[in-house]
Short mmCIF file of C-alpha atoms and ligand atoms in Angstrom, two decimals:
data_model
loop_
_atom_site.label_atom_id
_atom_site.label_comp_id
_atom_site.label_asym_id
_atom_site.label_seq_id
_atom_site.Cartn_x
_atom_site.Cartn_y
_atom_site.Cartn_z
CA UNK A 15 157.65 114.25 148.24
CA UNK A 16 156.41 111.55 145.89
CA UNK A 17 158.33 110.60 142.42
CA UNK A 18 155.50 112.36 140.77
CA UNK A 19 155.46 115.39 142.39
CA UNK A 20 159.18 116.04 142.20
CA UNK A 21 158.99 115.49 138.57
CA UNK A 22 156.03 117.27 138.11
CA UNK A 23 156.97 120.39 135.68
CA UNK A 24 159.29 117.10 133.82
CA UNK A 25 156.21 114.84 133.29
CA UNK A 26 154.47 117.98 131.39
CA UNK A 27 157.28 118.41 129.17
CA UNK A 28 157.59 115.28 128.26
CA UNK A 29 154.10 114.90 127.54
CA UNK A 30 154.24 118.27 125.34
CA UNK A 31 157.22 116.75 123.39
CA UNK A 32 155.64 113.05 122.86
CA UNK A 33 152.16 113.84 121.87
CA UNK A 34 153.78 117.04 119.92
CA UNK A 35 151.34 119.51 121.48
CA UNK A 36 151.96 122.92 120.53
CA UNK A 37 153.25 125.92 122.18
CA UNK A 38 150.28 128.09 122.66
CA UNK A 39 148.30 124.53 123.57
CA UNK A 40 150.97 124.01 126.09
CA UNK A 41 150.82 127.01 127.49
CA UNK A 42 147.09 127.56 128.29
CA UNK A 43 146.05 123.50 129.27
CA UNK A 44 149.11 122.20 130.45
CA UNK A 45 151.67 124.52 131.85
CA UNK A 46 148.68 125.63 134.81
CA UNK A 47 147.67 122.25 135.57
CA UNK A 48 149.20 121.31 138.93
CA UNK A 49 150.20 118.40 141.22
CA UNK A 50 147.71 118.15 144.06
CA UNK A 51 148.02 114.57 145.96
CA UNK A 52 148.25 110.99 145.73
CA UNK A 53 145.68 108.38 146.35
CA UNK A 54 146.92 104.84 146.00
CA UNK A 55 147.63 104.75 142.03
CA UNK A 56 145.51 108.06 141.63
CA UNK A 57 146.62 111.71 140.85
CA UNK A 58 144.84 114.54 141.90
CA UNK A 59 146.00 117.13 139.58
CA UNK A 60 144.46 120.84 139.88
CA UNK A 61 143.11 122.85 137.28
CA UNK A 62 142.94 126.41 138.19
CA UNK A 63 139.76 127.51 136.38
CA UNK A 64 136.45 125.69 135.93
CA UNK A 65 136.43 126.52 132.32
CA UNK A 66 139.24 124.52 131.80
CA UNK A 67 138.24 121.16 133.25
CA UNK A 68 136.37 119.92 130.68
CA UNK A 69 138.63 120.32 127.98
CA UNK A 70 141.41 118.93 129.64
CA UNK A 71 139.83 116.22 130.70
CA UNK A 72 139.01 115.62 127.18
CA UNK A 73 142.27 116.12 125.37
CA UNK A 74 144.62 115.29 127.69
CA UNK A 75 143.56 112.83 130.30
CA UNK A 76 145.22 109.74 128.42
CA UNK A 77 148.07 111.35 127.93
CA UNK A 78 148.58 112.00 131.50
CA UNK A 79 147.53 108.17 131.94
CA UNK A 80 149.97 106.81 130.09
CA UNK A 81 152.93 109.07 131.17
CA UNK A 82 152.32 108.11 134.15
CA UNK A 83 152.03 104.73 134.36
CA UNK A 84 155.19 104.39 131.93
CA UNK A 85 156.72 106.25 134.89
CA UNK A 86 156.03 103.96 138.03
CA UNK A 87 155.76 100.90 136.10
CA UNK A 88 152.06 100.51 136.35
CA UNK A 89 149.00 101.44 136.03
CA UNK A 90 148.04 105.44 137.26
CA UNK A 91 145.14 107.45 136.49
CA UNK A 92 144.69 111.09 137.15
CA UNK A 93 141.34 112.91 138.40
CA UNK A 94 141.51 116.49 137.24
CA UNK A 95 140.06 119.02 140.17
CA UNK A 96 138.90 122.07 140.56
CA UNK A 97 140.97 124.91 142.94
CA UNK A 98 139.28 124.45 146.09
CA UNK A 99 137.15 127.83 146.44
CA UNK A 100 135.96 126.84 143.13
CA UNK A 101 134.58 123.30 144.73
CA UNK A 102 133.00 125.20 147.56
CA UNK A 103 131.54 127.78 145.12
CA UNK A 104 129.41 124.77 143.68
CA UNK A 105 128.90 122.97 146.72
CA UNK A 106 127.25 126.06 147.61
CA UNK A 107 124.91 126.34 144.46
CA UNK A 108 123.85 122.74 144.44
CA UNK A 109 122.99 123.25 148.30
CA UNK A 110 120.77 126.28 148.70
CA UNK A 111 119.48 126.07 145.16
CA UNK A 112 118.15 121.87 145.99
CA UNK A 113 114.99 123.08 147.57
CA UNK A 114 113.67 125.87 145.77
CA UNK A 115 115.29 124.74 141.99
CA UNK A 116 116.19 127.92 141.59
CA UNK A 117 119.30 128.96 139.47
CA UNK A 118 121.72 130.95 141.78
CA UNK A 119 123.12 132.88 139.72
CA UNK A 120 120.25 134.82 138.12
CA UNK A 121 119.34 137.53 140.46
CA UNK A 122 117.69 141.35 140.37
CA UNK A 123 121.54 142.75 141.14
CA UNK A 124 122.89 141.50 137.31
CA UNK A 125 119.60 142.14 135.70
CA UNK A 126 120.40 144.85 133.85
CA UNK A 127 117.30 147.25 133.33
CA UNK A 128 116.89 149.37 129.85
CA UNK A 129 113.94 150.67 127.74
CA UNK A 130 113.43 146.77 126.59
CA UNK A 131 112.29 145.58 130.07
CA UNK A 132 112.04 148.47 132.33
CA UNK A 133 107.91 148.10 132.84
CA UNK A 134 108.62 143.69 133.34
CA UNK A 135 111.63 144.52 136.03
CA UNK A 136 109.24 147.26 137.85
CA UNK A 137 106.40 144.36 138.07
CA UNK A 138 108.95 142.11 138.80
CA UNK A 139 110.46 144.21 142.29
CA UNK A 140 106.91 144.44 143.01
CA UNK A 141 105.60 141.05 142.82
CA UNK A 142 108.94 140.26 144.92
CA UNK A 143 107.82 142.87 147.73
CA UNK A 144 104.21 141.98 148.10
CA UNK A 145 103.78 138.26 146.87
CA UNK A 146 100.30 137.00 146.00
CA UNK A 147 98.86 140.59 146.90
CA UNK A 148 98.72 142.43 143.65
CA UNK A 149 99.13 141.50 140.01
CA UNK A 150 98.42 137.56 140.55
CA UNK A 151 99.28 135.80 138.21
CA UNK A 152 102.14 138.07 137.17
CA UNK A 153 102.27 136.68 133.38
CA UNK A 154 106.09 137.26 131.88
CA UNK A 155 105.95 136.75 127.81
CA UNK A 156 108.78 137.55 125.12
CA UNK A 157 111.08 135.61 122.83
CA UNK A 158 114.11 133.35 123.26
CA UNK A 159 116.81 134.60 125.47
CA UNK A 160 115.97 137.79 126.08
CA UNK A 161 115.80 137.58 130.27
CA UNK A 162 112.68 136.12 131.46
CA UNK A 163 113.76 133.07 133.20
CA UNK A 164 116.89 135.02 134.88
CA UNK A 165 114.07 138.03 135.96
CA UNK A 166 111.30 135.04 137.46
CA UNK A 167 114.29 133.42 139.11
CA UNK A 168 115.36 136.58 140.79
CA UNK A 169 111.77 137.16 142.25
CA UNK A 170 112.33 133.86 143.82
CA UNK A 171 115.34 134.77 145.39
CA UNK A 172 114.17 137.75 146.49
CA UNK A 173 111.29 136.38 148.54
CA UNK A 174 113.27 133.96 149.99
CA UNK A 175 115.86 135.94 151.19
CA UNK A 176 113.68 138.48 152.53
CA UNK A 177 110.56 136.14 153.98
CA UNK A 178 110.01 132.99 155.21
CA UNK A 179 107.70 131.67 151.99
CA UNK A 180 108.16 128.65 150.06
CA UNK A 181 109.40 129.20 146.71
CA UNK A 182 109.20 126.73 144.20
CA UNK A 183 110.46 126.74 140.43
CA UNK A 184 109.37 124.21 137.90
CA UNK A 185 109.71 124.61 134.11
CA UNK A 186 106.25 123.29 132.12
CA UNK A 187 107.86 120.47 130.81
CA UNK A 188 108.94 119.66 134.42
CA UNK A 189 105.87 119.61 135.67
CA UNK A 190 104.78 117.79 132.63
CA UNK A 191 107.06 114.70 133.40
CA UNK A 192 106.24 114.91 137.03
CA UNK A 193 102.34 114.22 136.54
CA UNK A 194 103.42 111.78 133.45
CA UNK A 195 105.38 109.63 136.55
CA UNK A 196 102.78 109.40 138.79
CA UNK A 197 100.18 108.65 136.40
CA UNK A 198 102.78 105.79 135.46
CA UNK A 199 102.94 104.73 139.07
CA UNK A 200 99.57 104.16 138.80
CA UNK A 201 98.29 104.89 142.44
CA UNK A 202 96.19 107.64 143.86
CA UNK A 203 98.98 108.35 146.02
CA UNK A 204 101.58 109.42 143.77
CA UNK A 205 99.11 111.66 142.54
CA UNK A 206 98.59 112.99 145.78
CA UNK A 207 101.79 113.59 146.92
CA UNK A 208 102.21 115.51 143.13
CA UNK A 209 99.37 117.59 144.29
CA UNK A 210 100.30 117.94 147.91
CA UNK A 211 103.76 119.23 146.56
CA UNK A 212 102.14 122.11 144.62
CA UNK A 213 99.45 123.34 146.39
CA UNK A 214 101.07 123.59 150.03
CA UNK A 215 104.13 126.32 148.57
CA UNK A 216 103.75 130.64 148.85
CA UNK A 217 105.18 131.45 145.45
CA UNK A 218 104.82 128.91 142.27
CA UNK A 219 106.95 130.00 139.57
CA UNK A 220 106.65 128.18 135.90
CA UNK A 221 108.86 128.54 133.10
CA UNK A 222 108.25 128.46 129.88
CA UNK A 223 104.05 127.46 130.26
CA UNK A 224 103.17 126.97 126.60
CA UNK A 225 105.13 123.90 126.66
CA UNK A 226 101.88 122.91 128.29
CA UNK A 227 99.55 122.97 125.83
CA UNK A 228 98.14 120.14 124.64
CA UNK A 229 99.34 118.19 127.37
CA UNK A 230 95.92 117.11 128.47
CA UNK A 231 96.06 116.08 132.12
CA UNK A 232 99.20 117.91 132.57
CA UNK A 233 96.87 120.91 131.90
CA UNK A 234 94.38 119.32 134.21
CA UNK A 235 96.55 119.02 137.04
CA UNK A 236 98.21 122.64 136.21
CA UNK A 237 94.36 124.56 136.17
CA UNK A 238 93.61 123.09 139.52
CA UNK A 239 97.27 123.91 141.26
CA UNK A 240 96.67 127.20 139.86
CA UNK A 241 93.13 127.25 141.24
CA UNK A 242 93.95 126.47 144.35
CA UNK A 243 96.88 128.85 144.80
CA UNK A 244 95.69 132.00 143.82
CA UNK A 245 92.40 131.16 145.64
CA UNK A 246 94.68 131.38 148.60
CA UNK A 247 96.89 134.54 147.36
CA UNK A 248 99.65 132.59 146.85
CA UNK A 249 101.37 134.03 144.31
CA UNK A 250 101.89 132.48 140.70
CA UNK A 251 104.11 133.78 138.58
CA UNK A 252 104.87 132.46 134.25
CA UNK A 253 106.75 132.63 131.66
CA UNK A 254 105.71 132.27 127.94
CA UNK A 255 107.30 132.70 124.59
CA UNK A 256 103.60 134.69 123.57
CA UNK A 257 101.26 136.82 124.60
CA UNK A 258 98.31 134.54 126.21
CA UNK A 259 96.00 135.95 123.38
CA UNK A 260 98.43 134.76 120.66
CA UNK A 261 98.79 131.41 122.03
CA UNK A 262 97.72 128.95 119.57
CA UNK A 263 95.54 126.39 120.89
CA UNK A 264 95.56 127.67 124.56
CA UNK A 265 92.30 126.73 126.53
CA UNK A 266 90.11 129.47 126.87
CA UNK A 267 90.09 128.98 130.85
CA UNK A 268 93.70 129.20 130.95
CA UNK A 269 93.37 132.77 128.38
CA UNK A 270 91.09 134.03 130.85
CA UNK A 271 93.35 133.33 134.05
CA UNK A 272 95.90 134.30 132.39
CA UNK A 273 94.71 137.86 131.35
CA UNK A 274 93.43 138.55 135.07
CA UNK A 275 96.65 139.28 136.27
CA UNK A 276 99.04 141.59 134.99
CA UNK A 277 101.25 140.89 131.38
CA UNK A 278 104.34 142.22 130.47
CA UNK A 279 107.06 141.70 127.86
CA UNK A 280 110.23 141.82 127.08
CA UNK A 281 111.56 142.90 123.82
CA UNK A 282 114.99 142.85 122.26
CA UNK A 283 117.15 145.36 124.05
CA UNK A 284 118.45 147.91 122.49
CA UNK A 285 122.20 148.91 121.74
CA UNK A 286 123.12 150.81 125.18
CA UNK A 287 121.62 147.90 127.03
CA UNK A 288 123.40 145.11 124.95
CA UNK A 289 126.90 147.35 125.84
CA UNK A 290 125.38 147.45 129.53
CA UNK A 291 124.71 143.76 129.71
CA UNK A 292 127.46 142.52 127.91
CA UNK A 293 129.96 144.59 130.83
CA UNK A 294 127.73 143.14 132.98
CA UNK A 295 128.63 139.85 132.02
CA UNK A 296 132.26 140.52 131.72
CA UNK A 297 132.13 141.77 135.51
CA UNK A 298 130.42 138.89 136.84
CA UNK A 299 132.42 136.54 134.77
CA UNK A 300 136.34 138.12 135.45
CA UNK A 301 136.46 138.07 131.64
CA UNK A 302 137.46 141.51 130.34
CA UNK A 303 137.50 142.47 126.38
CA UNK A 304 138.65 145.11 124.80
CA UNK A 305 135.71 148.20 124.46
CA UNK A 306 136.03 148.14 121.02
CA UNK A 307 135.47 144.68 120.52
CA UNK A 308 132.40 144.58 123.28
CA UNK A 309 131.16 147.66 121.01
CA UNK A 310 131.19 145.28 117.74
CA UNK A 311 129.82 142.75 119.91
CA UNK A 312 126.91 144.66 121.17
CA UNK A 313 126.46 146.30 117.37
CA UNK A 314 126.00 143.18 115.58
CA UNK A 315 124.18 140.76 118.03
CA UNK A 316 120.76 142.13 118.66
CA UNK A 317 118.01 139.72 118.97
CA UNK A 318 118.81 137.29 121.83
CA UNK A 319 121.03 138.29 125.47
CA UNK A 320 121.54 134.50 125.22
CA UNK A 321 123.56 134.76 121.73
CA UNK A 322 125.33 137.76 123.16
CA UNK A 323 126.74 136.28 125.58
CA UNK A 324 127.95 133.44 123.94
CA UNK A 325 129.15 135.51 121.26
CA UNK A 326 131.15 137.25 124.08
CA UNK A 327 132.61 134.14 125.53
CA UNK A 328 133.45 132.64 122.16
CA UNK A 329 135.85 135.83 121.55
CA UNK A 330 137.24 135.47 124.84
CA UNK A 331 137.93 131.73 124.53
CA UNK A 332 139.05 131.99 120.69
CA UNK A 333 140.70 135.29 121.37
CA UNK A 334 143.08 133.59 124.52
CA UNK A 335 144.33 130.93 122.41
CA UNK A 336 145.34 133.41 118.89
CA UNK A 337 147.07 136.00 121.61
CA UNK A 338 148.87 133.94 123.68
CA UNK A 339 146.23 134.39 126.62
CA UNK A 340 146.88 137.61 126.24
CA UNK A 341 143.27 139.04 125.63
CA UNK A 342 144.42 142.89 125.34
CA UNK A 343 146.17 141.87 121.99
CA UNK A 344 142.82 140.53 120.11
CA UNK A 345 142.44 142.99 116.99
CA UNK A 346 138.75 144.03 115.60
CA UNK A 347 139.71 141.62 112.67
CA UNK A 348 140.53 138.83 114.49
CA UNK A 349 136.72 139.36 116.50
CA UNK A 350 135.24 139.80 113.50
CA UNK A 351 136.81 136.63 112.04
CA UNK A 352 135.72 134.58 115.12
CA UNK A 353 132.16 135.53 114.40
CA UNK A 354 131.69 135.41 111.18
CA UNK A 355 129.11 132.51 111.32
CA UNK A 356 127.46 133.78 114.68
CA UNK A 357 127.05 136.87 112.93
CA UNK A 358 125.94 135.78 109.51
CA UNK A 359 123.66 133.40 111.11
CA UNK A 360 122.00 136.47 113.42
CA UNK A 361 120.63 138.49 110.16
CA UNK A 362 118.29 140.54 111.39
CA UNK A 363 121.58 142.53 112.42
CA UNK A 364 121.04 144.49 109.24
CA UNK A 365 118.02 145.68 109.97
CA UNK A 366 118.23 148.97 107.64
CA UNK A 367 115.31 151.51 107.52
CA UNK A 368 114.17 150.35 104.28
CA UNK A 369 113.90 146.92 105.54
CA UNK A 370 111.26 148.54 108.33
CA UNK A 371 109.53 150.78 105.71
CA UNK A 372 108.57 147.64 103.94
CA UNK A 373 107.66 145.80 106.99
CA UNK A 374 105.34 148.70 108.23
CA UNK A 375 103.59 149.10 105.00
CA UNK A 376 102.84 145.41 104.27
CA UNK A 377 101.64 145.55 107.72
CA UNK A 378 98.83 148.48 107.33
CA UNK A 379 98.07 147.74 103.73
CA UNK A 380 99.77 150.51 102.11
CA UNK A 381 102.37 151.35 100.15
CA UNK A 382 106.07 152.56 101.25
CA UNK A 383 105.47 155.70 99.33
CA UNK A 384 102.67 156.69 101.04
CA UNK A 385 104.59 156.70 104.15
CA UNK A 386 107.36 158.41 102.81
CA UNK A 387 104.79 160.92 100.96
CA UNK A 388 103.49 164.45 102.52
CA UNK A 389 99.72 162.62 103.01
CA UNK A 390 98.65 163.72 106.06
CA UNK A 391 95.47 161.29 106.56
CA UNK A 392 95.04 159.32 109.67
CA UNK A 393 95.59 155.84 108.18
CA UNK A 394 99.15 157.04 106.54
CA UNK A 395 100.22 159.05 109.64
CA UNK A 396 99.92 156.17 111.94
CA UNK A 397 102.35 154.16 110.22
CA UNK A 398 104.63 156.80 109.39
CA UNK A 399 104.87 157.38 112.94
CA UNK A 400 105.44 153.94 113.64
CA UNK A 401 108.05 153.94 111.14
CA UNK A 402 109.99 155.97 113.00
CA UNK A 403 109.51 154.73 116.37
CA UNK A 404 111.08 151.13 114.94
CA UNK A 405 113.95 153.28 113.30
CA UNK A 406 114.91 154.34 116.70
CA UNK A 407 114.16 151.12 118.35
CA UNK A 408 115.86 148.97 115.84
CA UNK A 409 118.36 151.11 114.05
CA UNK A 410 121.32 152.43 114.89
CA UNK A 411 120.89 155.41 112.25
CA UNK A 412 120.44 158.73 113.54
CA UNK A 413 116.88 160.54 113.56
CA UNK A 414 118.39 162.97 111.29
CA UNK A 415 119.14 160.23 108.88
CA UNK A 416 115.06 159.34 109.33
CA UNK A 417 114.19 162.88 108.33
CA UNK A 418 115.47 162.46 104.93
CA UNK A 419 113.97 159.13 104.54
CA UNK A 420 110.89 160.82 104.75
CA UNK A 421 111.96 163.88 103.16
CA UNK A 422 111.80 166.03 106.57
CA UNK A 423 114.09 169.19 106.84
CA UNK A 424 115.22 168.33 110.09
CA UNK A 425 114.60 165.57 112.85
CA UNK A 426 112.43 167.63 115.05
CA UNK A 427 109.46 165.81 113.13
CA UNK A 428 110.93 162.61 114.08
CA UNK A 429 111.47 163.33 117.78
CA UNK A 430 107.61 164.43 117.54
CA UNK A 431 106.63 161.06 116.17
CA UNK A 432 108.28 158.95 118.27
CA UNK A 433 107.07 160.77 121.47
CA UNK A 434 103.83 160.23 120.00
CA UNK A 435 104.03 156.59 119.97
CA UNK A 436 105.60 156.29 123.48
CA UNK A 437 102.76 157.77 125.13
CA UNK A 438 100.19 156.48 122.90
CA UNK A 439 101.71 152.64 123.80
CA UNK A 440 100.83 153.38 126.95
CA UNK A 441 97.32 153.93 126.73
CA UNK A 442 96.25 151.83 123.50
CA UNK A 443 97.33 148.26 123.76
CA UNK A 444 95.99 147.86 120.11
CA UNK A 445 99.28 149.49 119.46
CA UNK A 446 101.28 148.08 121.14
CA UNK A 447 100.83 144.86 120.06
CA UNK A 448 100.81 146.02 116.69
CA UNK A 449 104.51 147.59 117.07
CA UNK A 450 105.22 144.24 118.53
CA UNK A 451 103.77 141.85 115.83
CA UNK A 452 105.79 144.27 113.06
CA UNK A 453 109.02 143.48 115.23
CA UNK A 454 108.55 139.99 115.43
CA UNK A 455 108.09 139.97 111.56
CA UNK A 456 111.19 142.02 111.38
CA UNK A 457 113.11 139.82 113.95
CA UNK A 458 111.88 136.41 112.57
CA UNK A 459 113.50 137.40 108.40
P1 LIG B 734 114.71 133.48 128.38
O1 LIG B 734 114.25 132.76 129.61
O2 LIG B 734 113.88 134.67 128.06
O3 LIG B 734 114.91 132.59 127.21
P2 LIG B 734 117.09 133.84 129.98
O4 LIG B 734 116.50 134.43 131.20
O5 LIG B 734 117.50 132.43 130.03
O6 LIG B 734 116.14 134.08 128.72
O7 LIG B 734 118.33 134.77 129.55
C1 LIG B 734 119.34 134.32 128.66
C2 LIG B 734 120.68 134.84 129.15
O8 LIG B 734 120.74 136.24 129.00
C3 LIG B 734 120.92 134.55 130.62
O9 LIG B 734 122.27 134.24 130.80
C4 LIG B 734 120.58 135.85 131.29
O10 LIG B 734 121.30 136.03 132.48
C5 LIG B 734 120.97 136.87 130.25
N1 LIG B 734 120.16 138.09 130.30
C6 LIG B 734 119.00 138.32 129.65
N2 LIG B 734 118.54 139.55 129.92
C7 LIG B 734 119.41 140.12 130.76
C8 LIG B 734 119.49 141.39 131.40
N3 LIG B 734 118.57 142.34 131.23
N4 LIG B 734 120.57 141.63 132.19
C9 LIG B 734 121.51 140.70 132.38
N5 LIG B 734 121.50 139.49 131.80
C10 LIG B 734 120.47 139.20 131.00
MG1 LIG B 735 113.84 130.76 129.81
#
């Protein structure tokens, strides 16, 4: 046994009592952090979570440094690693993942499904099953972390677990840089090997596609990969931020492609999916809160998975160090105290009724007392309708509490008007975007 490893729990402590690190500190960073091996004047020392890594390497490399080398009388460094099934969990992802680009983790098994994304996740399974047959391209569109690149990436997977097709993934700015290089390198056959690259794969998956536009020969060289691919059935499959028809400055020949395959969004998911998600992500992640805490979570945090999540994590992280790394302890206050900027800074939270009544009647050109009137003309009852639908969708107040918005006896009337929009979004696509341009408006205050 070396000097250093039989004084091993000693050099912590005396690094806790010289650079006066405190107890809780102590306790989560340092006391874990374990002697590994030697190499010449190097330490291996092992951290036993990835999460931890890059803070300790951080704060308390140079301490370690110079503990050490007061120690042995010259100079030691220490390399902070990873537990070992922890290296060979990202040896893993870097390997399979190198061909396709795809990200491993984002698969169909923790996508979780609700009202938000149920018609995208159907076209999804069956783009996955039958590649390049049907709905090509398959056109994915919705806003900022809401679970389009995690749903294209588990198509990918998908096919290439289950056939023997080249998968490719390539975000637009990717692709972007890709053609801006060989342009750069100036010869034909950089620009052939570009082309040869993305017109010999099965399944071409781009994220993120109105990062295109503009882009002049990128969208040159994109129009005639996509050309030549779905020509051949191979299937194509893209992400945008917008609808294809509210793309500003799209091409028309891309708007036209575009719209010959099949479009679906995703919208902001609603609470019971946020609480399904968010255990989700606690189950995949061996990171466990208290219900009532996911609950405020999952209440409060409605526009973006993305924001969730981290909202999640920063609990969990914040929460560890207040409790003693006892997460069970964390209090509703103490949550609530942690996100008091996430929160503030996420306002469409308080998306109140009255908020929606005004939205809906600036929308159709009429006044919020007409909606909440007894008029029973076409132009009135539309909105009113749609009124209620967004209550449902965006609210967590109860239908009853919509009936006396309106000035309803009971919520029977409301059920009615919601079912009416539900079906009717399923035939008139009018509507539907309409219900989606008022929730953008609603989404973007
Ligand atoms: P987008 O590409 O739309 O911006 P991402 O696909 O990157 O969004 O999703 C952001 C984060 O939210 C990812 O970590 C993703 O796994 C997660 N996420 C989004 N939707 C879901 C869902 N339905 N189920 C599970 N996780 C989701
Ligand atoms: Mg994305």
């Amino acid at each position: 046994m070396s000097i250093i490893e039989q004084n091993w729990e000693d050099i912590k402590e005396s690094i806790r009592d010289e650079y006066e690190i405190m107890k809780v500190a102590y306790k989560i960073w340092l006391e874990p952090l374990q002697y590994y091996k030697e190499e010449g004047k190097k330490v291996y020392v092992r951290v036993p979570k990835k999460e931890l890594l890059e803070y300790v390497q951080k704060n308390y490399k140079k301490f370690f440094d110079e503990t050490l080398s007061t120690l042995m009388q010259e100079k030691y460094k220490v390399e902070f690693v990873v537990d070992e099934d922890m290296d060979q969990e990202v040896a893993e992802t870097v390997s399979s993942s190198f061909e396709s680009n795809l990200i491993q983790k984002y698969r169909f098994d923790n996508f979780v499904v609700g009202s938000n994304n149920s018609l995208a996740h159907s076209a999804a399974l069956h783009v996955a099953e039958n590649p390049g047959k049907d709905f090509n391209p398959l056109f994915i569109y919705g806003g900022s972390g809401l679970g389009k690149t995690h749903l294209m990436t588990a198509i990918g997977h998908y096919i290439m677990e289950n056939s023997k097709l080249r998968v490719l993934y390539v975000t637009s700015e990717e692709f972007t840089n890709e053609v801006i290089n060989s342009i750069r390198n100036g010869n034909t056959a950089a620009m052939a090997e570009l082309r040869d690259k993305y017109r010999n794969i099965d399944v071409l998956l781009v994220d993120d596609i109105q990062f295109i536009i503009g882009k002049v020969q990128t969208q040159e060289e994109f129009f005639h990969t996509f050309n030549t691919l779905q020509n051949n059935n191979k299937a194509v499959i893209i992400t945008s931020d917008k609808h294809p028809s509210h793309m500003k400055d799209l091409e028309e020949r891309f708007r036209t492609r575009f719209l010959s395959g099949l479009l679906v969004d995703i919208q902001p998911p609603v609470y019971e999916t946020r609480m399904a998600i968010l255990k989700k992500f606690a189950e995949t992640n061996k990171k466990f809160l208290p219900d009532q805490i996911i609950d405020y979570i999952a209440s409060n945090i409605k526009s973006n998975v993305r924001e969730l999540e981290g909202a999640f994590n920063k609990v969990y992280a914040e929460g560890m160090l207040k409790n003693n790394n006892n997460i069970n302890d964390i209090s509703l206050d103490q949550a609530k105290e942690i996100l008091k900027d996430s929160i503030s800074k996420d306002k469409p939270t308080i998306i109140s009724p009255q908020y929606i009544l005004e939205m809906v009647a600036d929308y159709y050109h009429i006044d919020t007392d007409d909606i909440t009137s007894k008029k029973r003309n076409a132009d009135i009852v539309l909105p009113r309708q749609v009124f209620m639908y967004l209550c449902r969708e965006m609210t967590d107040v109860t239908l009853a509490h919509v009936a006396t918005i309106l000035d309803k006896k009971d919520h029977s009337t409301i059920i009615h008007g919601c079912n009416k929009i539900d079906e009717e979004i399923k035939i008139n696509n009018q509507l539907k975007e309409s219900i989606e341009a008022i929730k953008n408006r609603i989404y973007s205050q």
